[in-house]
Coordinates of C-alpha atoms and ligand atoms in Angstrom, one line a residue:
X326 CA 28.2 -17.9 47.3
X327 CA 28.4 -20.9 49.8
X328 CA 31.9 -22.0 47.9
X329 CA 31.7 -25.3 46.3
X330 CA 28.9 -28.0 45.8
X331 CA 29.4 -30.9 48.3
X332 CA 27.8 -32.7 50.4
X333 CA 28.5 -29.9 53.6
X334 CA 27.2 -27.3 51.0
X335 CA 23.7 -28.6 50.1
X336 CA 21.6 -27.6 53.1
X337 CA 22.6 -24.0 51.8
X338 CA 21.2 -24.2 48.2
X339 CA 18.4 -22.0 47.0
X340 CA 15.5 -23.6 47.9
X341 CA 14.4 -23.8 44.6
X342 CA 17.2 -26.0 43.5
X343 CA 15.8 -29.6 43.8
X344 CA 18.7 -32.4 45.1
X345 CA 18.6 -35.7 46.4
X346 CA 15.7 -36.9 48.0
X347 CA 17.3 -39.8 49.8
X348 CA 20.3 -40.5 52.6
X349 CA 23.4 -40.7 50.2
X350 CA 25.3 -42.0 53.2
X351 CA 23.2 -45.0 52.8
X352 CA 24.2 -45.8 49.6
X353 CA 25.5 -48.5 48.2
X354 CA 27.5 -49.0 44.5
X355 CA 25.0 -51.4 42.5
X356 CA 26.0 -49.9 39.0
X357 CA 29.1 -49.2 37.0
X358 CA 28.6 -47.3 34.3
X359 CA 31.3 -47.2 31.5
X360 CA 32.0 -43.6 29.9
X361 CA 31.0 -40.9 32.9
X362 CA 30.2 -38.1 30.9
X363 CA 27.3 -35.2 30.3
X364 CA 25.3 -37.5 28.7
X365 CA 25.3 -40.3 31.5
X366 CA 24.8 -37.8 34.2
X367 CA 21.6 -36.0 32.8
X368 CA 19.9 -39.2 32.0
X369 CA 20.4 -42.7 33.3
X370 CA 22.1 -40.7 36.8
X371 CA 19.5 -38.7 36.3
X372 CA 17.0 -41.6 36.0
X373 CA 18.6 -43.4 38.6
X374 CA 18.5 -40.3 41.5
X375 CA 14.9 -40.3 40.5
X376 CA 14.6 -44.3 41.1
X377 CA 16.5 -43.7 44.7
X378 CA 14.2 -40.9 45.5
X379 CA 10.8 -43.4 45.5
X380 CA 9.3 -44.1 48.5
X381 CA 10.6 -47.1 50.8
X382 CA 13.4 -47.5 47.3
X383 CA 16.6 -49.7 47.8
X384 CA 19.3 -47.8 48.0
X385 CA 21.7 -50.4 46.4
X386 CA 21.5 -48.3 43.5
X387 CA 24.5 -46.2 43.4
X388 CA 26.9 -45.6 39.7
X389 CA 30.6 -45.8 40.5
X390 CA 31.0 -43.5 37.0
X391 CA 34.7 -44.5 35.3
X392 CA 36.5 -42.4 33.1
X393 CA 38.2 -44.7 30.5
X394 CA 40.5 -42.2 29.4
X395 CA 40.8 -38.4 30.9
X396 CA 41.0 -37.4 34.6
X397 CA 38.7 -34.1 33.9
X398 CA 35.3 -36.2 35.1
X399 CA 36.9 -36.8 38.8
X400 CA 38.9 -33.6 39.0
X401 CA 35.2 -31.9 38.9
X402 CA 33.6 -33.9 40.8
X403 CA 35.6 -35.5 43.0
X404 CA 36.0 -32.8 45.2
X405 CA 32.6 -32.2 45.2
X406 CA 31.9 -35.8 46.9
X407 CA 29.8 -36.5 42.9
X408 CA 27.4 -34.4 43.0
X409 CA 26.6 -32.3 39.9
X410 CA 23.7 -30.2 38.6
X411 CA 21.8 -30.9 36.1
X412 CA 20.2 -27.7 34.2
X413 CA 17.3 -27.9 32.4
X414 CA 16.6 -25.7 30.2
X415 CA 13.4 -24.2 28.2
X416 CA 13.4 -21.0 26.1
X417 CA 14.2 -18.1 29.3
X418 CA 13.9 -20.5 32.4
X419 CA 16.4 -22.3 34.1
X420 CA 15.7 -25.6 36.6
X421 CA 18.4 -26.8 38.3
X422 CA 18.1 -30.1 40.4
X423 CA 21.3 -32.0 42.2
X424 CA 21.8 -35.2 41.7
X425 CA 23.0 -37.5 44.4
X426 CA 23.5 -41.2 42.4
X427 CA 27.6 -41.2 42.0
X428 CA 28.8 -43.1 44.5
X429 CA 32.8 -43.0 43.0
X430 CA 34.5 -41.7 40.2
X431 CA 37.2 -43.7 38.7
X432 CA 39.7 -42.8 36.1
X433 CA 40.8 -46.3 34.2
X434 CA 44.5 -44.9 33.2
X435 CA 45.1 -44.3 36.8
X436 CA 44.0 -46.8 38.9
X437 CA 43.2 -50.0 36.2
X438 CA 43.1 -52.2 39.5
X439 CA 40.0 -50.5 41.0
X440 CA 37.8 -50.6 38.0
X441 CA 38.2 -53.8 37.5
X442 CA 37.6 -54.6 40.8
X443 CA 34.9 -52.8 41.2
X444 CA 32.9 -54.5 37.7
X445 CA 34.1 -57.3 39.5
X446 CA 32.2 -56.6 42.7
X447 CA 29.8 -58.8 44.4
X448 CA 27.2 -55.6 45.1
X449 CA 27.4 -54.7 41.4
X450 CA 24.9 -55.6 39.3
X451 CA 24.6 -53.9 36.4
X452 CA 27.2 -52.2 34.1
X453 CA 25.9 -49.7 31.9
X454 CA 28.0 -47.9 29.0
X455 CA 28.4 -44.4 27.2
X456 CA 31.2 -44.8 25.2
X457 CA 30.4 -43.2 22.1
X458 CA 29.4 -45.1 19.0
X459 CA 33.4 -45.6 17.9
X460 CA 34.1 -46.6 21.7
X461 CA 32.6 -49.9 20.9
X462 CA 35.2 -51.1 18.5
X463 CA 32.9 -52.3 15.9
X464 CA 32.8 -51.7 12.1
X465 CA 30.4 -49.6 11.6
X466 CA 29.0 -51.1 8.5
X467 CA 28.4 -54.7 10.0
X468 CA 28.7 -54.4 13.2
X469 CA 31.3 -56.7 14.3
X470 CA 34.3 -56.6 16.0
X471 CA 37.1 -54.4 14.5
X472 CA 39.7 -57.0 14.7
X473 CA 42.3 -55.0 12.7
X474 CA 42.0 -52.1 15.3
X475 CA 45.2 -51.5 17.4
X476 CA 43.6 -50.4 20.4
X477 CA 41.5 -54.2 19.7
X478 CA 44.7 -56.4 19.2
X479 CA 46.7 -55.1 22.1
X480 CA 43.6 -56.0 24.6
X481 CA 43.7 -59.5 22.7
X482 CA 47.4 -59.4 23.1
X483 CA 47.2 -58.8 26.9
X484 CA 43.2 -58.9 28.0
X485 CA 44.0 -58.4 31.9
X486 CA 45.5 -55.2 31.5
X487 CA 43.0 -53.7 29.1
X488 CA 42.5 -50.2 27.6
X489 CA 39.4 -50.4 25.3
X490 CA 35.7 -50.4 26.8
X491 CA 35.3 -54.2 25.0
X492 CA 38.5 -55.2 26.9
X493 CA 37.3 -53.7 30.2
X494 CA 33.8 -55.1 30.0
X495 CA 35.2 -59.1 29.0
X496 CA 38.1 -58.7 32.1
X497 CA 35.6 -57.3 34.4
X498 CA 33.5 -60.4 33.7
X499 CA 36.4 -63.0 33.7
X500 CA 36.6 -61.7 37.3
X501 CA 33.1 -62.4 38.6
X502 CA 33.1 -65.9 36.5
X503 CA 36.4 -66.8 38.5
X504 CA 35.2 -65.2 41.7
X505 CA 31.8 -67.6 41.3
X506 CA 30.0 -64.3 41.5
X507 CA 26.4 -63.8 39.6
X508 CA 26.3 -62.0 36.5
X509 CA 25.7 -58.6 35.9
X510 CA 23.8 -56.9 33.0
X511 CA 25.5 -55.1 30.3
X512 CA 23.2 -52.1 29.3
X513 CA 24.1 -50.2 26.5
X514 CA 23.1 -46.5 26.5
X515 CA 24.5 -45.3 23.3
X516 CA 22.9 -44.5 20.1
X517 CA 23.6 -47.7 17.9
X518 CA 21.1 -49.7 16.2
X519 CA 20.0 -53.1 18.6
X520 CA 22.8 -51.6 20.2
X521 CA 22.5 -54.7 23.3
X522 CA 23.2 -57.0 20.0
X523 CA 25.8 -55.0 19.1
X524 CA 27.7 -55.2 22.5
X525 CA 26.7 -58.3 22.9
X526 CA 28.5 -59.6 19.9
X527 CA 31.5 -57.5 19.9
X528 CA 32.1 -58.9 23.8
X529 CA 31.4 -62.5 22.6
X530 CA 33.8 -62.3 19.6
X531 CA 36.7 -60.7 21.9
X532 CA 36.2 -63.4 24.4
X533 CA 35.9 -65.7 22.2
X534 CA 39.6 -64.7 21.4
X535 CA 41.3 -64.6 24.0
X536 CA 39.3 -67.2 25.8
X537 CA 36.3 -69.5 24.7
X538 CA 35.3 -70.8 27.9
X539 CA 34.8 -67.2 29.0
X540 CA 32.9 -66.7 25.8
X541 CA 30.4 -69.7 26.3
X542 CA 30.1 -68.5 29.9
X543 CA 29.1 -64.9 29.1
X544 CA 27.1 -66.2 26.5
X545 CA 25.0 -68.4 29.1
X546 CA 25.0 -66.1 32.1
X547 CA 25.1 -62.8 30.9
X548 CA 22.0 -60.3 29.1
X549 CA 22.6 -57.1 27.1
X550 CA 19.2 -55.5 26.9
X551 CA 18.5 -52.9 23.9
X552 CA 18.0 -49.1 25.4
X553 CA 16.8 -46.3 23.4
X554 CA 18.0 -43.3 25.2
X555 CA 17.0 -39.5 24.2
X556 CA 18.2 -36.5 26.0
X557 CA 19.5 -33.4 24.5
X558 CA 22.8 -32.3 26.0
X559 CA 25.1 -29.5 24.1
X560 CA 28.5 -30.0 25.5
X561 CA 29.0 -27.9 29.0
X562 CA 30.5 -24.5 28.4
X563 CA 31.8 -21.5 30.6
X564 CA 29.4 -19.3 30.3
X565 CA 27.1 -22.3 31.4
X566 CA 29.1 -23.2 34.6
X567 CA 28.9 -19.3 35.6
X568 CA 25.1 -18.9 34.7
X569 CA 24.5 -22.2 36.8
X570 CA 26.7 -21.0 39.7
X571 CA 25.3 -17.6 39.9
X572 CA 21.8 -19.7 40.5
X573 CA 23.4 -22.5 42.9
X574 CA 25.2 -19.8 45.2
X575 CA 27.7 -22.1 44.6
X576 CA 30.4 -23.4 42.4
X577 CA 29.7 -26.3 40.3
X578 CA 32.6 -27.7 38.0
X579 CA 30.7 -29.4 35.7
X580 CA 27.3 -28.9 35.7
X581 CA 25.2 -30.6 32.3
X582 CA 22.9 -28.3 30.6
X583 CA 20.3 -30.1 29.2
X584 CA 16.4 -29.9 28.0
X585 CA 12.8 -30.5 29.2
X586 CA 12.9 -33.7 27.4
X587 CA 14.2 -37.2 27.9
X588 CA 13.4 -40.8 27.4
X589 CA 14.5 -44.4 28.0
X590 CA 13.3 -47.2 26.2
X591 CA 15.0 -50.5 28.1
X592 CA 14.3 -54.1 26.7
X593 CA 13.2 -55.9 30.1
X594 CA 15.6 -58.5 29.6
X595 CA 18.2 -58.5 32.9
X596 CA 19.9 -61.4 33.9
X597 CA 20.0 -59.5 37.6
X598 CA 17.8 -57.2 39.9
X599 CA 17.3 -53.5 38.8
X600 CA 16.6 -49.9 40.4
X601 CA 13.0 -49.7 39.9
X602 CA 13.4 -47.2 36.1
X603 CA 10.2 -47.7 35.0
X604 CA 8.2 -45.9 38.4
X605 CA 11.3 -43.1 37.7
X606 CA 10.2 -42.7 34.1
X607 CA 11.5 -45.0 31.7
X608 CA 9.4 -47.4 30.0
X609 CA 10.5 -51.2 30.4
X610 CA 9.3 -52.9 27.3
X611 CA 9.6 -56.4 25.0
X612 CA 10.8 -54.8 22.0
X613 CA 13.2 -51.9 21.9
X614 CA 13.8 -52.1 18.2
X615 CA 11.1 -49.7 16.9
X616 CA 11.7 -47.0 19.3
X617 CA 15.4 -47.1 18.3
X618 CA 14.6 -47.3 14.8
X619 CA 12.3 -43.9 15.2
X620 CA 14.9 -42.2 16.8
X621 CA 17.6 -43.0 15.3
X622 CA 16.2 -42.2 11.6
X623 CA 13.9 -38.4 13.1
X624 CA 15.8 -37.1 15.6
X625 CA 19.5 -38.4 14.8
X626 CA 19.3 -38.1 10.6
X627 CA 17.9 -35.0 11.4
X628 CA 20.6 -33.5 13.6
X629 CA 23.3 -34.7 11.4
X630 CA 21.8 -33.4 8.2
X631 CA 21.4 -30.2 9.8
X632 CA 25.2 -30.4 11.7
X633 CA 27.1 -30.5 8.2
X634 CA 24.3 -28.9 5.9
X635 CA 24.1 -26.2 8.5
X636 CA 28.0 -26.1 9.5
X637 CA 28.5 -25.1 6.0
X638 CA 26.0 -22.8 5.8
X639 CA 27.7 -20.7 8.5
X640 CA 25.2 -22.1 11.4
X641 CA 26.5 -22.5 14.7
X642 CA 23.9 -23.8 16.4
X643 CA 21.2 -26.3 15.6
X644 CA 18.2 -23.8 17.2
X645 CA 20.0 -21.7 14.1
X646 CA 20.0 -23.9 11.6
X647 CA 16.3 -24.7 12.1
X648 CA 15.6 -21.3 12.4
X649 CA 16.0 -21.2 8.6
X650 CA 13.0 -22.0 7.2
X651 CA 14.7 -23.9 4.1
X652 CA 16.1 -26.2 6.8
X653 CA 13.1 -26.4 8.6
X654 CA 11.4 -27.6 5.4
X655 CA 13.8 -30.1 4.2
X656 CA 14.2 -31.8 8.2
X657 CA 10.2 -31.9 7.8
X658 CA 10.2 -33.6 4.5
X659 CA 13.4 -35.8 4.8
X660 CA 11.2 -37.0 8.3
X661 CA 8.0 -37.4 6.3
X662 CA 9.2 -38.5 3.0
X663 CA 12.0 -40.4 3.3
X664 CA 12.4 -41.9 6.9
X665 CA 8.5 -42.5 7.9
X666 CA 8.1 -45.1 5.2
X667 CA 11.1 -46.7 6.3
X668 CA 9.9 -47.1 10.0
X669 CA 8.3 -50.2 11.9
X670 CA 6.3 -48.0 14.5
X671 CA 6.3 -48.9 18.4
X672 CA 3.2 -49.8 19.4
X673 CA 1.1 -46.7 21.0
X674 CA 3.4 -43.9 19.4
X675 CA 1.8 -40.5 18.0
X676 CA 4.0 -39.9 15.4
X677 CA 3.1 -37.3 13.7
X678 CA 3.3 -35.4 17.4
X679 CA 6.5 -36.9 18.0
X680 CA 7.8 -35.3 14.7
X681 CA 6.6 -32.0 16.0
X682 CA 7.8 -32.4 19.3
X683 CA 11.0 -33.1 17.9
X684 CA 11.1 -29.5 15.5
X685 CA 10.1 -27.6 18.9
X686 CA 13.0 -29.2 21.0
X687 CA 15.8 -28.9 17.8
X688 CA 14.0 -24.9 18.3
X689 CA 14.8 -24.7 21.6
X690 CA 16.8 -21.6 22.0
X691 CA 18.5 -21.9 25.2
X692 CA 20.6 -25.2 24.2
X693 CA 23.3 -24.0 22.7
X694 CA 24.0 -27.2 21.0
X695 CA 26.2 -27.2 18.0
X696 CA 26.6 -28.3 14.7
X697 CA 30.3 -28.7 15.3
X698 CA 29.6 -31.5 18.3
X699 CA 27.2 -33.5 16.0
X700 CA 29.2 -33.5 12.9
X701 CA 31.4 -34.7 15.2
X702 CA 32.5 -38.9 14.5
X703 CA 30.1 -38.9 10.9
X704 CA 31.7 -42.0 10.2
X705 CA 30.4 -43.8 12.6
X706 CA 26.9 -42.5 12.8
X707 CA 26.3 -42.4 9.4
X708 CA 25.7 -46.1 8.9
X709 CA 22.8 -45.9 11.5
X710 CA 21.3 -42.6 10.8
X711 CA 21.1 -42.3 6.9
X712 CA 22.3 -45.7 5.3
X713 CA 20.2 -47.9 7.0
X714 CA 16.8 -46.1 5.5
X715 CA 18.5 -45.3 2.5
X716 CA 19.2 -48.9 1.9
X717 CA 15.9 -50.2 2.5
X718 CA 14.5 -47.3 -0.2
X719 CA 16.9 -48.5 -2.6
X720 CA 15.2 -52.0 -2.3
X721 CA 11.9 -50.5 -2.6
X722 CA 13.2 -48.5 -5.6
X723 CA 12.0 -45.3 -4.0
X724 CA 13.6 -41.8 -4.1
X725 CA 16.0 -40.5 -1.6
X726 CA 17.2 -37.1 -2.4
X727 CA 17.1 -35.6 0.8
X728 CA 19.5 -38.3 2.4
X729 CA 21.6 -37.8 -0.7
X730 CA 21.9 -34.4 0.5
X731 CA 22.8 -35.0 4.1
X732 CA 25.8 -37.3 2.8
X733 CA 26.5 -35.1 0.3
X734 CA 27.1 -32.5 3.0
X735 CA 29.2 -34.9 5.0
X736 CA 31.3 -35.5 2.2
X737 CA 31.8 -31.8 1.5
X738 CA 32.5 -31.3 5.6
X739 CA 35.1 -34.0 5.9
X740 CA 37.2 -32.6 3.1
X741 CA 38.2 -30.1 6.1
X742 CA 37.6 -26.9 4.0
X743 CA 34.6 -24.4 4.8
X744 CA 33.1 -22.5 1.7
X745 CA 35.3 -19.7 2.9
X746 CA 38.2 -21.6 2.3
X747 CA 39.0 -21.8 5.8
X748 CA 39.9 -25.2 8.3
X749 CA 37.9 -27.5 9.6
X750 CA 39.1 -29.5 12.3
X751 CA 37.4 -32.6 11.4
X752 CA 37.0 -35.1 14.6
X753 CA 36.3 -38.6 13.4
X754 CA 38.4 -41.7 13.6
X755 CA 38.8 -41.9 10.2
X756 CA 39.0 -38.1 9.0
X757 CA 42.6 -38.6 8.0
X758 CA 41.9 -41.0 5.6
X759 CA 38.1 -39.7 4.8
X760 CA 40.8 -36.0 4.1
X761 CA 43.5 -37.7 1.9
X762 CA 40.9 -39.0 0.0
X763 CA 38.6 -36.3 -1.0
X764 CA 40.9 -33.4 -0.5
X765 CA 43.0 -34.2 -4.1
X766 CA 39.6 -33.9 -5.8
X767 CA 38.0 -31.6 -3.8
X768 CA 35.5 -29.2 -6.4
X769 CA 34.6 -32.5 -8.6
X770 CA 31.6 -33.7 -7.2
X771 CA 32.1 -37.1 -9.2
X772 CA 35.4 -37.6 -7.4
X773 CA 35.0 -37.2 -4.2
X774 CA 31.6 -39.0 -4.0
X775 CA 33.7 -42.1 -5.4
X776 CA 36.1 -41.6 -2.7
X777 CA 34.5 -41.3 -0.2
X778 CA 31.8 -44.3 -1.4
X779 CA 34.7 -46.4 -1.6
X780 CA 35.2 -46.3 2.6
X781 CA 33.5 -49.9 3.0
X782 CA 33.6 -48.7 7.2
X783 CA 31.0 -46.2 6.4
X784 CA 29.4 -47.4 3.0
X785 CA 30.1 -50.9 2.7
X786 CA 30.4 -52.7 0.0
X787 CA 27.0 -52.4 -1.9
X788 CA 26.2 -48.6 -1.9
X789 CA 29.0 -47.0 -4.2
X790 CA 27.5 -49.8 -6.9
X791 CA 24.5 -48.8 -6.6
X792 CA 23.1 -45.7 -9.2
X793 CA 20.3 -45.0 -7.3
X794 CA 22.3 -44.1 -4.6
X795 CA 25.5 -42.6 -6.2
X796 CA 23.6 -40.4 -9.2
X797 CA 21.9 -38.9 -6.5
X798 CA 24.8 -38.2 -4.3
X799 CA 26.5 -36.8 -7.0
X800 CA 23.9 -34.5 -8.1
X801 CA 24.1 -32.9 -4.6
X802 CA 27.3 -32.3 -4.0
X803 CA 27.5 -30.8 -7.3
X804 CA 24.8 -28.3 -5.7
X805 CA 26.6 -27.9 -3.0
X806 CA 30.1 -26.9 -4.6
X807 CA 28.3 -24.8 -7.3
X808 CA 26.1 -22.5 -5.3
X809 CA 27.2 -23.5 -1.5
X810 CA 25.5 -25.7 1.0
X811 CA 23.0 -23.0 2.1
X812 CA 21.5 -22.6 -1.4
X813 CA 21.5 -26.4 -2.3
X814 CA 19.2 -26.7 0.8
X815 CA 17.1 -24.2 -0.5
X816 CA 16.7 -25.4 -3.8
X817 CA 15.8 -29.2 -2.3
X818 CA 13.3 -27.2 0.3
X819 CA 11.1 -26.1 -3.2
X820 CA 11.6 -29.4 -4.7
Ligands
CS2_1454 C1 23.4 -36.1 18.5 C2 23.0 -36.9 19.7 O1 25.7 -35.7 18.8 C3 24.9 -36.3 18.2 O2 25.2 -37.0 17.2 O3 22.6 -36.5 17.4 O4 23.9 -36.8 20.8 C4 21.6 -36.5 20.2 O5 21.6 -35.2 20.8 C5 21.1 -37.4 21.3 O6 21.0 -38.7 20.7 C6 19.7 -37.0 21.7 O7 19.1 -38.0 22.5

């Protein structure tokens, strides 16, 4: 063991372990991305290290990564001058590679001043975001600006000292308008529908609040491509960081375990220059749409149907829960019956082998990813995943049992009672109110399904109205709370 990762420490790696194929000295901070966490590091830093790496590459290209909320990010890293590993792993082999892109790490509770400056800064160019779906402060069911939110009105109340991502974002830009700086582009990376829209209305409608000059301005100078970004990564554990420092011969606080796969779709719409992405990988297109639309509706309906469905079941693990070949069956068929037809398809895509590469990587043993972390914030990725496509059958007046069943299974989960009568610690903005309402009624399947369809934030307005949505809902969960989740899968796996 060399000690810890650092800069003085890499010469000393295995070498085996790839790491950064450019002078990090070099480097300057081009990018700020909002929300530094696993995700952001095993893809667009990943992505980005990559981009650095290319022959005769600018090396303006660095992320200063900010934490909007906890320290942990910089405490890990900080001390090991950014650099991380990221693991990748397939079935029994491990690949570990160092990646060099952080250029600062910045924790927004701390030190306020230096993130703003540093969105305000004439070398940055770009600001990209991981916030999380709920980080964006939108309703879920439209889309707009949550204007009711707390965390919402106290940025309108005071936007130059602001808490919220939104707030952040619309200060950091005041600044460079009032410096006469150039824009920068906004590039969302998280998995929301036209998720560049979706940012780009939230920021306009806060502006627009607390400032409609800034608004106008933003509006005129200022792009918000559409990304579709794909990479599994299960949240980092400590059997993980020893497994990756027995490899590294030295310590890493917080590697990111990830898989084979990844991709980045990125509408090729920015206002200012860019690393080079597409020679690194990711694919620079016209449309994003489609790609987000596929993704969203296979691999994320999938992984939350199988996160509560197989929660409740008494899987731990998604690679467990596919490993069922009930669940196997009904992912298949909610893919190929229900979500296909709903689908515009990007120009070019196999889809039938992306449907299979998807099965394989959900199979993937050695990511521990779990149905806990998934089922994790339903109530905001519900909207996207399931509601969306089951909408559009409704219209069509076409059958969708096996989405029924996924909500069904979320609506069982958030009443925060396994089927062994035991806790479940629910993590979602609303699970307090998504508890007190189905908990009273918890057993009648007709009760809680009109609770919970009565949450306009997830459901809106139209589905709890609509019998072909609700009769099918309600038949499910009655499956579920008669016989358990595990054999309501089964029984929709024959049908
Ligand atoms: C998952 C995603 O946690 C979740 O909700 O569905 O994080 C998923 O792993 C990624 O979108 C894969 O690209």
């Amino acid at each position: 063991m060399t000690g810890r990762l650092s800069t003085a420490s890499l010469a000393s790696l295995p070498p085996a372990v790839a790491r950064p194929g450019y002078d990090r000295a070099r480097l300057t901070s081009g990018i700020v991305h909002l929300g530094v966490g696993a995700f952001h590091r095993a893809h667009q830093a990943a992505y980005t290290d990559a981009a650095l790496a290319l022959p005769g590459a600018s090396l303006d290209w660095g992320i200063v990564g900010v934490s909007l909320r906890s320290p942990t990010t910089r405490d890990a890293l900080g001390p090991q001058d950014g650099l991380y590993t990221v693991a990748v792993r397939d079935g029994a082999e491990t690949r570990l590679q160092v990646v060099g892109s952080l250029t600062g790490l910045l924790v927004m509770p701390e030190d306020p001043e230096a993130v703003l400056a540093a969105l305000a800064n004439a070398t940055t160019r770009i600001i990209t975001l991981t916030v999380t779906e709920k980080g964006y402060c939108h309703d879920p069911a439209t889309g707009t600006l949550d204007e009711a939110r707390p965390e919402v009105v106290a940025d309108i109340a005071r936007p130059r000292a602001p808490a919220t991502a939104i707030g952040v974002l619309v200060e950091g830009l005041r600044r460079r308008r009032d410096a006469g700086l150039p824009p920068a582009t906004v590039v969302c990376c998280d998995n929301l529908p036209s998720n560049g829209a979706v940012v780009r209305r939230v920021v306009l409608r806060f502006a627009e609040l607390v400032d409609p000059a800034l608004a106008r301005w933003i509006g005129d100078h200022v792009t918000f491509p559409s990304t579709m970004v794909d990479r599994i990564v299960p949240a980092t554990t400590d059997d993980d960081r020893r497994e990756v420092a027995a490899l590294l011969g030295a310590e890493d606080r917080w590697p990111v375990m990830t898989e084979p796969f990844s991709q980045w779709v990125i509408e090729d719409t920015f206002c200012a220059p860019r690393p080079d992405w597409a020679a690194a990988g990711a694919q620079l297109v016209g449309e994003v749409e489609p790609f987000e639309q596929m993704k969203l509706r296979l691999l994320n309906a999938s992984h939350s149907t199988m996160a509560y469905l197989g929660y409740l079941s008494g899987y731990a693990t998604i690679a467990e829960t596919i490993g069922d070949p009930a669940f196997a069956r009904l992912v298949r068929a909610l893919m190929d019956a229900e979500m296909t037809p709903t689908l515009s398809l990007p120009p070019g895509v196999d889809l039938t082998a992306y449907k299979d590469a998807l099965i394989a990587r959900f199979g993937n043993p050695a990511l521990k990813h779990t149905t806990y972390q998934i089922a994790m914030d339903g109530s905001q990725k519900l909207p996207q995943r399931l509601l969306a496509p089951a909408r559009q059958r409704l219209a069509a007046g076409q059958p969708l049992d096996r989405i029924a069943l996924a909500v069904a299974g979320w609506m069982r989960y958030v009443a925060g009672v396994d089927e062994a009568g035991r806790p479940i610690a629910v993590q979602d903005p609303l699970a307090a109110t998504l508890k007190q309402r189905a908990a009273p009624v918890m057993g009648d399947a007709e009760g809680m399904a009109k609770a919970l369809l009565g949450v306009p934030q997830v459901f809106g307005n139209d589905l709890g109205a609509a019998p072909g949505f609700v009769e099918p809902v309600v038949a499910a969960l009655k499956a579920i709370l008669s016989g358990g989740a595990r054999a309501a899968v089964e029984a929709a796996a024959r049908a």
